[in-house]
Short mmCIF file of the C-alpha atoms (twelve columns), coordinates in Angstrom:
data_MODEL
# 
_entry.id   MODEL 
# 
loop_
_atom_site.group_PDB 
_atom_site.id 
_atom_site.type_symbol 
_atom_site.label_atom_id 
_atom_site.label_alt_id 
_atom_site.label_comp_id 
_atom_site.label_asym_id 
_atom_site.label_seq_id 
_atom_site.Cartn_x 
_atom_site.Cartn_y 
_atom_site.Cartn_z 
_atom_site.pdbx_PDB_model_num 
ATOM 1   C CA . UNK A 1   140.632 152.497 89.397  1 
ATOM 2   C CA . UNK A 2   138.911 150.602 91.829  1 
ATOM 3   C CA . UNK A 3   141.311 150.978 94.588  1 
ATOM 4   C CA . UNK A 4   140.592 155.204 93.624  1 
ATOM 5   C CA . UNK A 5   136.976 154.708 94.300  1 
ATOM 6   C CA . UNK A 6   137.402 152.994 97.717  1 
ATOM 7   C CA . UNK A 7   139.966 155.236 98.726  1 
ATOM 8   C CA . UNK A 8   137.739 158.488 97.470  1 
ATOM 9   C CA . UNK A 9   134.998 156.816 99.609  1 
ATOM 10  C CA . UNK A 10  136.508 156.455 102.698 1 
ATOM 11  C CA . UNK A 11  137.977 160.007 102.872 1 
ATOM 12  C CA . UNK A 12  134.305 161.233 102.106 1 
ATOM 13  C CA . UNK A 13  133.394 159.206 105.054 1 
ATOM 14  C CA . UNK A 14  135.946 160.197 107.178 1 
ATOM 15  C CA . UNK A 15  135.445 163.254 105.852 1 
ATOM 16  C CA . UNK A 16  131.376 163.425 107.997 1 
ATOM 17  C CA . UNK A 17  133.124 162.543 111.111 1 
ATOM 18  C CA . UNK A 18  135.136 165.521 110.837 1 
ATOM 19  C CA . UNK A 19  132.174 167.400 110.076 1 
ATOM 20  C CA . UNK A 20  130.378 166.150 112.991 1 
ATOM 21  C CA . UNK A 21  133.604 167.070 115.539 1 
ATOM 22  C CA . UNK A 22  133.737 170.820 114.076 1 
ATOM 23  C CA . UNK A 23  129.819 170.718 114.735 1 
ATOM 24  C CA . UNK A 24  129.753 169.139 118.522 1 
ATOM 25  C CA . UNK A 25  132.930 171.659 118.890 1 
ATOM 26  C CA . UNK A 26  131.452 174.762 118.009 1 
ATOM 27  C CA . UNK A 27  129.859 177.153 119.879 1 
ATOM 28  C CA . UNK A 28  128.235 178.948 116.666 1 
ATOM 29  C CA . UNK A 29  124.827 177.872 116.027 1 
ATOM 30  C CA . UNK A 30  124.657 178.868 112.207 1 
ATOM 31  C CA . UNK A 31  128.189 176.888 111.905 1 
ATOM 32  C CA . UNK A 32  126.570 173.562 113.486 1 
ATOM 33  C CA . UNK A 33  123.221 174.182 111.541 1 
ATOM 34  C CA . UNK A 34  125.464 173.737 108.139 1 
ATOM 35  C CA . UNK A 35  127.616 171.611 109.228 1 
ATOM 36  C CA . UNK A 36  124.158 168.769 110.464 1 
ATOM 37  C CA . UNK A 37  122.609 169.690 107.029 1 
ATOM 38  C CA . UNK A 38  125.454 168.990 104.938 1 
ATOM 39  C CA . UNK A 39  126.220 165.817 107.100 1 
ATOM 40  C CA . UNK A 40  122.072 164.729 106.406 1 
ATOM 41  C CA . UNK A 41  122.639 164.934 102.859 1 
ATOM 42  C CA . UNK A 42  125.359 162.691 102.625 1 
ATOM 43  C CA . UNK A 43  123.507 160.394 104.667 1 
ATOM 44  C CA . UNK A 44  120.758 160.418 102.954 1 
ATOM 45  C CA . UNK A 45  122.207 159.882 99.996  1 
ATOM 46  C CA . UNK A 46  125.029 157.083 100.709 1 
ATOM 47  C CA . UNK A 47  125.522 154.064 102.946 1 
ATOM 48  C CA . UNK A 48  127.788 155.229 105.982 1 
ATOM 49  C CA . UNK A 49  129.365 151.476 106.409 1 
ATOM 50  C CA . UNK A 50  130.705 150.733 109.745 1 
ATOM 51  C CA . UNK A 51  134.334 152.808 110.141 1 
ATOM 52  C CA . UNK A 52  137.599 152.563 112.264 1 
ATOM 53  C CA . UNK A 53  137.244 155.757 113.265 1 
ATOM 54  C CA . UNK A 54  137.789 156.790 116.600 1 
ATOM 55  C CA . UNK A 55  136.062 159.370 117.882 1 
ATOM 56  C CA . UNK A 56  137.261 162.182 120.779 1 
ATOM 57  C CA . UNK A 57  136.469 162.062 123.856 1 
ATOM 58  C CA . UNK A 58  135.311 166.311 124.988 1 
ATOM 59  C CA . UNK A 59  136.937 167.650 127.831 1 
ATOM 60  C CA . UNK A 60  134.188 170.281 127.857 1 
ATOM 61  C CA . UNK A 61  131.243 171.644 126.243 1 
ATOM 62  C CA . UNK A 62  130.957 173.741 123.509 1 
ATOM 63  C CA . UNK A 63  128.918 176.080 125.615 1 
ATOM 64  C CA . UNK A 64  131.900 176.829 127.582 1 
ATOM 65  C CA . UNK A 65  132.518 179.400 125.846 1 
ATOM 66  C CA . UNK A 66  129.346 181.131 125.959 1 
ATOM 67  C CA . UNK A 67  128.148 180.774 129.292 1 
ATOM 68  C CA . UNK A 68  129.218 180.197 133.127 1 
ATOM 69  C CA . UNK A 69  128.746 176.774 134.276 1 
ATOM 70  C CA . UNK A 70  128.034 176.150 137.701 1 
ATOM 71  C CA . UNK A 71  126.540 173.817 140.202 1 
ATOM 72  C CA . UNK A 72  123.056 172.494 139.565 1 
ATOM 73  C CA . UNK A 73  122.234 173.847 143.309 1 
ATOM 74  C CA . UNK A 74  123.536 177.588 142.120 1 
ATOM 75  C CA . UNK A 75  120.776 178.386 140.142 1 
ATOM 76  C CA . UNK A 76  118.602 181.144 140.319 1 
ATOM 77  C CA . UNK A 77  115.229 180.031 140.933 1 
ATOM 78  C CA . UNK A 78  112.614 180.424 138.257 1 
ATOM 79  C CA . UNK A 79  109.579 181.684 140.062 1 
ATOM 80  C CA . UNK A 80  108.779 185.024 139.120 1 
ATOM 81  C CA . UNK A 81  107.641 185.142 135.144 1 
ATOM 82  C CA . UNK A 82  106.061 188.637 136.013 1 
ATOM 83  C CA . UNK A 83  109.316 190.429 135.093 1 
ATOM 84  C CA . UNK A 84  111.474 190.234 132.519 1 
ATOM 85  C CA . UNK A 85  114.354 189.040 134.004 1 
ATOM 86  C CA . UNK A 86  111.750 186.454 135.856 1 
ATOM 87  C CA . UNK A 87  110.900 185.427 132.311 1 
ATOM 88  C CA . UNK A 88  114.271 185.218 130.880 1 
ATOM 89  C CA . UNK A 89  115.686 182.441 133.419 1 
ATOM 90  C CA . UNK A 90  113.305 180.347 132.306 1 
ATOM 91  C CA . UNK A 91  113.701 181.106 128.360 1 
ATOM 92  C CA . UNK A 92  117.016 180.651 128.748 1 
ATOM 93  C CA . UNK A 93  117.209 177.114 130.953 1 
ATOM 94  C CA . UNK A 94  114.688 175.878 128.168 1 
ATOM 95  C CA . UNK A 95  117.350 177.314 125.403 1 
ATOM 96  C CA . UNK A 96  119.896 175.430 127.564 1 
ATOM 97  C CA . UNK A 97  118.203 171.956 127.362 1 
ATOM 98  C CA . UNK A 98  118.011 172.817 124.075 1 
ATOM 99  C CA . UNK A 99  121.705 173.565 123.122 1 
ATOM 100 C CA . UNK A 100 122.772 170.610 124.487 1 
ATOM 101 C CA . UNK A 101 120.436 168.394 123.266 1 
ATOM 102 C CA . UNK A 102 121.965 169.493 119.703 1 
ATOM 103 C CA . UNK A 103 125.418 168.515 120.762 1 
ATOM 104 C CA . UNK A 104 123.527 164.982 122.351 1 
ATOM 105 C CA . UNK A 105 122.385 164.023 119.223 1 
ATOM 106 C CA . UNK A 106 125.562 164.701 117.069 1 
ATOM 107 C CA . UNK A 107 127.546 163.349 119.418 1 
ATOM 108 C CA . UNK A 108 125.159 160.018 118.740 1 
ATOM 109 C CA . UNK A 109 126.084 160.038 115.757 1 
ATOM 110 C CA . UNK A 110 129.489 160.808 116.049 1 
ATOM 111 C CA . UNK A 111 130.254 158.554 118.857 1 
ATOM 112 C CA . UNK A 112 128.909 155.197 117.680 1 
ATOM 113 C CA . UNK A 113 130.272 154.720 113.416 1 
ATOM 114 C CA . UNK A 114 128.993 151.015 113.893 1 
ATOM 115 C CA . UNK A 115 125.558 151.933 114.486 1 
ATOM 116 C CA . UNK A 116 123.253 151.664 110.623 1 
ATOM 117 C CA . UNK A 117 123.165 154.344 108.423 1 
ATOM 118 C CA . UNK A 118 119.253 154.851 109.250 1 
ATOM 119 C CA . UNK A 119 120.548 155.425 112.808 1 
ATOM 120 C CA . UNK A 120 122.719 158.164 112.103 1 
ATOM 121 C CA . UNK A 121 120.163 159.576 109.961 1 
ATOM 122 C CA . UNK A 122 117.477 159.957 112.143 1 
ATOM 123 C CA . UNK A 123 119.866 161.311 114.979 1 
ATOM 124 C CA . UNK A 124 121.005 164.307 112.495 1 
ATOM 125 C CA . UNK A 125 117.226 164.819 112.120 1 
ATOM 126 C CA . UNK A 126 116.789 165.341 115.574 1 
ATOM 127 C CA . UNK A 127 120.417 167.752 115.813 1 
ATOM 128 C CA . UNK A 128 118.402 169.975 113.276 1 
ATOM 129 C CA . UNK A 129 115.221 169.516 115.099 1 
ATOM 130 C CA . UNK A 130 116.708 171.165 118.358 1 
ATOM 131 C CA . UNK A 131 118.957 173.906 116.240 1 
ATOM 132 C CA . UNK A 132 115.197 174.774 115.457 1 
ATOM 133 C CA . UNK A 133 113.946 174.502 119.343 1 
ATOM 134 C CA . UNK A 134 117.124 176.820 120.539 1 
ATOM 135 C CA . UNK A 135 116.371 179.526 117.578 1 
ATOM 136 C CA . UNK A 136 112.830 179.949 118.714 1 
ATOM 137 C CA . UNK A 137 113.864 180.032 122.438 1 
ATOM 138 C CA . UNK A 138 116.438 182.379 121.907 1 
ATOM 139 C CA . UNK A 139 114.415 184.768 119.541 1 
ATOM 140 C CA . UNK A 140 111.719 185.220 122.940 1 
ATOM 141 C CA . UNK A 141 114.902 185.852 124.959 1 
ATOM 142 C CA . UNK A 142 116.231 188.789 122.411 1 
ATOM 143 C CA . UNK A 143 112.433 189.962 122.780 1 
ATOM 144 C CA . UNK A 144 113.085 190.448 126.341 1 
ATOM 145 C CA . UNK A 145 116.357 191.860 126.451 1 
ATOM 146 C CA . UNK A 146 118.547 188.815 126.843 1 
ATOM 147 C CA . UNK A 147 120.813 186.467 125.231 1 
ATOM 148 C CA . UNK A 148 121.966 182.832 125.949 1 
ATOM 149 C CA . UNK A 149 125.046 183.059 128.124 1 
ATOM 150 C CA . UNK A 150 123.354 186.020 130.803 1 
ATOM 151 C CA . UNK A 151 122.866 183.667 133.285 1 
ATOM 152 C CA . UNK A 152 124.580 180.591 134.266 1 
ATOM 153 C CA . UNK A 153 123.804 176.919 133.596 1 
ATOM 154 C CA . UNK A 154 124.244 173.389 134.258 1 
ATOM 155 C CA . UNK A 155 126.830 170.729 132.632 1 
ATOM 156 C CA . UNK A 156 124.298 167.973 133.569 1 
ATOM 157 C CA . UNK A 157 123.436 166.547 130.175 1 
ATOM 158 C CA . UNK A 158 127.029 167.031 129.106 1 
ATOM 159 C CA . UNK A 159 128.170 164.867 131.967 1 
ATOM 160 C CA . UNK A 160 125.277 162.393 130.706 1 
ATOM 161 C CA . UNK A 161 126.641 162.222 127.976 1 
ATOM 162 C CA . UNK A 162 130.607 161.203 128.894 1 
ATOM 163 C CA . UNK A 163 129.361 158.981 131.278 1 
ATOM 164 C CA . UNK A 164 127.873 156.636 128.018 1 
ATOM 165 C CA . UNK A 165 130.719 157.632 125.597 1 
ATOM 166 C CA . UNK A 166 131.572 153.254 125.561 1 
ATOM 167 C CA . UNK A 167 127.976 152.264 125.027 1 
ATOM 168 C CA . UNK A 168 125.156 153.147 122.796 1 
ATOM 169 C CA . UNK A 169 123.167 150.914 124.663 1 
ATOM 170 C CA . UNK A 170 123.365 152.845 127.726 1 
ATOM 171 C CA . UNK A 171 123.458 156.324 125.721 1 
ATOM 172 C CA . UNK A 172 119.667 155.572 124.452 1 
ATOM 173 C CA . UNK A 173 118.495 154.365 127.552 1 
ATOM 174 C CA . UNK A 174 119.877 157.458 129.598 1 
ATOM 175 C CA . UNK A 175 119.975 160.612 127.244 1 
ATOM 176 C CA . UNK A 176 116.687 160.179 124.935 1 
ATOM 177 C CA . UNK A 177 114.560 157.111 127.329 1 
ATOM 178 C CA . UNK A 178 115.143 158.758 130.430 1 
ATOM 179 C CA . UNK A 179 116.489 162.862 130.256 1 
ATOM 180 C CA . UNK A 180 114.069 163.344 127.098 1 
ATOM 181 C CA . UNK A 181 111.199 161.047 128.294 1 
ATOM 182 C CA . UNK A 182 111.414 163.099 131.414 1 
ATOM 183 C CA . UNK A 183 110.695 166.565 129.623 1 
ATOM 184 C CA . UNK A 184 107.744 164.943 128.092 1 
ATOM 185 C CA . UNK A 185 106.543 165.019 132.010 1 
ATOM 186 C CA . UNK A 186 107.872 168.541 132.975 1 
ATOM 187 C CA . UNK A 187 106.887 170.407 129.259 1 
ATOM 188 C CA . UNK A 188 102.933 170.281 130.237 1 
ATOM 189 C CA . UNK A 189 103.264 171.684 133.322 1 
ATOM 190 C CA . UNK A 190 105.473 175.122 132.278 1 
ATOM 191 C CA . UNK A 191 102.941 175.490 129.868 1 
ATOM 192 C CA . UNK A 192 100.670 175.366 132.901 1 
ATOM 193 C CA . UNK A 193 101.958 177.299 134.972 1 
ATOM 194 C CA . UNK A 194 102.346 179.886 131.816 1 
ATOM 195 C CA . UNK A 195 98.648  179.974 130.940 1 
ATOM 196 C CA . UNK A 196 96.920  182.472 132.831 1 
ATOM 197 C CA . UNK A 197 99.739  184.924 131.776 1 
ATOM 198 C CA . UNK A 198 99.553  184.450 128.407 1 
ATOM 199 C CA . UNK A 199 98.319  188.118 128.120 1 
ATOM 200 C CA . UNK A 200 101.972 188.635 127.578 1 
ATOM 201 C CA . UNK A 201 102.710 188.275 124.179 1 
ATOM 202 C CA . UNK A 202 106.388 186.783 124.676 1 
ATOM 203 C CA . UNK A 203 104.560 184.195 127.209 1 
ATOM 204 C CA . UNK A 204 101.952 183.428 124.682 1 
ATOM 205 C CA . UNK A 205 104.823 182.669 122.073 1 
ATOM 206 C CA . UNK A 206 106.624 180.824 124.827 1 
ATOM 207 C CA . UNK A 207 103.447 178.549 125.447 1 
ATOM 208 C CA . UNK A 208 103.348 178.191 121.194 1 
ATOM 209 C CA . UNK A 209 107.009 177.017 121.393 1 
ATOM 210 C CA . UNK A 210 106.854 174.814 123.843 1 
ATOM 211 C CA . UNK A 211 104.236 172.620 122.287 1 
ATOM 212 C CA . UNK A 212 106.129 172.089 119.101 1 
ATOM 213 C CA . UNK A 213 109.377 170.893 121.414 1 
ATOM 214 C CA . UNK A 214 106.598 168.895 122.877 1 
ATOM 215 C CA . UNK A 215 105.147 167.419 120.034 1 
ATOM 216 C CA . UNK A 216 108.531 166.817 118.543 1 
ATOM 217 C CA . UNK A 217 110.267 165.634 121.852 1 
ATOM 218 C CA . UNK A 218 108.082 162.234 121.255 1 
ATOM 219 C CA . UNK A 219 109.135 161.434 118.200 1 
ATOM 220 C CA . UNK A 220 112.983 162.405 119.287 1 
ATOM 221 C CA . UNK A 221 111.953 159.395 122.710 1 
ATOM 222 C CA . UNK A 222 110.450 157.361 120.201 1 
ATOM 223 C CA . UNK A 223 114.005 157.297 118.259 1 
ATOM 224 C CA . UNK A 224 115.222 156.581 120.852 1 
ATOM 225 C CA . UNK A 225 113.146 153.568 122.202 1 
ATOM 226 C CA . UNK A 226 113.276 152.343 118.691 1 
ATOM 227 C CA . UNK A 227 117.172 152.084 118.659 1 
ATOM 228 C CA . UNK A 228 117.327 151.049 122.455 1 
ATOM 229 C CA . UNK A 229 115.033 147.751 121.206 1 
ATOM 230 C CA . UNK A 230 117.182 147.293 117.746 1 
ATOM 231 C CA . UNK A 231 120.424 147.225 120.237 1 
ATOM 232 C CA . UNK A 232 118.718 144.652 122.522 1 
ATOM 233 C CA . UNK A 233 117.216 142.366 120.046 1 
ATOM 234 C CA . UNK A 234 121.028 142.337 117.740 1 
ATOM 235 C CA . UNK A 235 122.818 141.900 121.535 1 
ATOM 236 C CA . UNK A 236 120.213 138.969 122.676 1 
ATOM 237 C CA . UNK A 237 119.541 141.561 125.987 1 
ATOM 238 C CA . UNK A 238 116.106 141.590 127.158 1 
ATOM 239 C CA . UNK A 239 114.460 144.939 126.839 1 
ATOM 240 C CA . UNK A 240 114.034 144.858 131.201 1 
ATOM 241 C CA . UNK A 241 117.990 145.904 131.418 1 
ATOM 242 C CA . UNK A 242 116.585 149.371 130.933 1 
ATOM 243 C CA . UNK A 243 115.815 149.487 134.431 1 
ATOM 244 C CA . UNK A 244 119.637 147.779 135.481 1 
ATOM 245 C CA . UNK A 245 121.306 150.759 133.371 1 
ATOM 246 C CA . UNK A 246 118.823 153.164 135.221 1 
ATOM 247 C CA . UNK A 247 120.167 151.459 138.921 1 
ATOM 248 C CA . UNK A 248 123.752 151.682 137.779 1 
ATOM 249 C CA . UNK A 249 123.098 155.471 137.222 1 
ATOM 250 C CA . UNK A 250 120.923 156.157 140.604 1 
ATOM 251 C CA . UNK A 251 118.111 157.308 138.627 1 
ATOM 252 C CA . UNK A 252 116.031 154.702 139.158 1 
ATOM 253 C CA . UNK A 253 114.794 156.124 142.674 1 
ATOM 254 C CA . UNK A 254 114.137 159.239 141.255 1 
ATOM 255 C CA . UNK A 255 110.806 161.226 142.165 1 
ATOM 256 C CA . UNK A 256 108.659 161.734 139.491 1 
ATOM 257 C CA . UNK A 257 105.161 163.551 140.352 1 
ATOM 258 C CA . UNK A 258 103.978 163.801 137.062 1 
ATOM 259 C CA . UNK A 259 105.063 160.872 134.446 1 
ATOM 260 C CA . UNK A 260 103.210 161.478 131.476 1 
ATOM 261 C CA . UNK A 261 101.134 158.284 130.812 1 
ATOM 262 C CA . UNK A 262 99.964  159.123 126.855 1 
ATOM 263 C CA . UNK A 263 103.137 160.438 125.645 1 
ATOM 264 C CA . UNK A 264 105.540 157.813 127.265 1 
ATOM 265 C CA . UNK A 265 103.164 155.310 125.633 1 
ATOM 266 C CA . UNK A 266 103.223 157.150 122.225 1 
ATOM 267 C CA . UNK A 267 107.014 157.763 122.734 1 
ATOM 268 C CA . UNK A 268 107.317 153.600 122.646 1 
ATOM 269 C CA . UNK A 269 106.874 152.980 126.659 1 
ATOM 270 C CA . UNK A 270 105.258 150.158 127.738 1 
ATOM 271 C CA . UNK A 271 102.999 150.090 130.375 1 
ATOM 272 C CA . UNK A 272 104.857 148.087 132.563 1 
ATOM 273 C CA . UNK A 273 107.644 150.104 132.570 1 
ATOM 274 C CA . UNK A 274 105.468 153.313 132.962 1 
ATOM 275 C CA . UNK A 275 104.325 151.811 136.211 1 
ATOM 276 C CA . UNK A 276 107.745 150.670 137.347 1 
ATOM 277 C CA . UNK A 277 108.685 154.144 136.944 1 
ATOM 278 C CA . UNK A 278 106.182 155.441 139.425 1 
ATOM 279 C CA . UNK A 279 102.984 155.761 137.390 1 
ATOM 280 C CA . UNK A 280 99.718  154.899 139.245 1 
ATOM 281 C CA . UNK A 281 97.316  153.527 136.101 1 
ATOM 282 C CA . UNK A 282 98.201  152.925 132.739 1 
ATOM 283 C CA . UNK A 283 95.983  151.878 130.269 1 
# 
């Protein structure tokens, strides 16, 4: 009987892997919306033990399918948020982020079985958290005659993403500490630039979105600063190696004009590090 019991167990287990493939795999948002909640309630509810699994590595992304990927530099430029279309390019390069930070945080939890069940937890939180972001966005878009695939995108967070598939170390530090943390410095100023249009109603509801992502986009940083430290402090690594992984990856140099001071620091940033990234004061 016992042998039963284990062996029941590790299917179910196997089993949420599965899940979580057929999730990061699919380009149907209602399927991946299931497919995280029914994964969340089995963590929730049991302890998902370290595994032999071995996960894929994706030749593409699931977006593929939807939309035309190009080169960052082709673009259109988001400028004009007079028109509709103007308006639409930038709906729909917010919805992007946001598609593919759904697949980023499955694949987190797909990608590393070692990592603690609390871990995988609060990374399915976050999948359902952006499955809510892209909704929003893409209800404005349908309210001004578009849908997510009319323009073209970016694989740059997809790329990200492959280039940490052998460390979770490096995945926190690049995907939620550095991508995320940088939205927290670009959100505020769409929503300025947005403000004295807000006449519009779709720009007003634009503005309203936004600072939900924004408020929730810190605690999805936070999440990951929190499991960047845990991975430092259980490998003996001092927490300073954020800035070697950010070298290796050529993002150190970046510009950054407008690092958010308060929400890096409520996100789990320390003020040294918000001043080695570029920040004038921090206090």
């Amino acid at each position: 009987m016992g042998c039963i019991l284990i062996s029941i167990g590790y299917n179910l287990l196997m089993n949420i892997y599965l899940l979580l493939e057929q999730a990061i795999t699919s380009d149907e948002i209602a399927l991946k919306e299931k497919l995280t909640l029914q994964c969340l309630a089995y963590c929730s509810k049991n302890d998902v033990k370290n595994t032999d699994f071995s996960p894929r590595i994706f030749q593409t992304p699931s977006y593929a399918s939807l939309c035309r990927i190009v080169d960052p530099r082709e673009l259109p430029a988001r400028k004009d948020f007079d028109t509709n279309e103007g308006l639409a390019t930038l709906i729909h390069a917010i919805a992007h982020i946001e598609y593919s930070a759904i697949d980023l945080a499955l694949d987190a939890v797909y990608r590393f079985p070692k990592m603690p069940t609390a871990y995988k937890r609060e990374w399915l939180e976050v999948a359902h958290d952006e499955i809510r972001h892209y909704q929003m966005l893409i209800a404005l878009l349908e309210r001004v005659g578009y849908r997510y695939g009319d323009f073209p995108v970016h694989c740059g967070l997809f790329d990200a993403a492959q280039h940490t598939v052998g460390s979770v170390l490096e995945r926190m530090a690049i995907i939620p500490r550095y991508y995320e943390a940088s939205g927290l410095d670009v959100n505020p100023q769409i929503i300025k630039k947005l403000e004295n249009k807000k006449k519009n109603p779709v720009v007003s509801a634009l503005i309203d979105a936004l600072h939900v992502i924004y408020e929730e986009e810190i605690v999805h940083v936070h999440k990951g600063d929190k499991w960047f430290k845990y991975i430092c402090k259980e490998e003996g690594l001092e927490e300073s190696i954020y800035f070697e992984i950010l070298e290796r990856y050529r993002l150190l140099s970046k510009h950054r004009p407008h690092l958010n001071v308060s929400a890096r620091k409520e996100a789990g940033f320390t003020c040294n590090e918000i001043l080695k990234l570029g920040a004038k004061t921090c206090h």
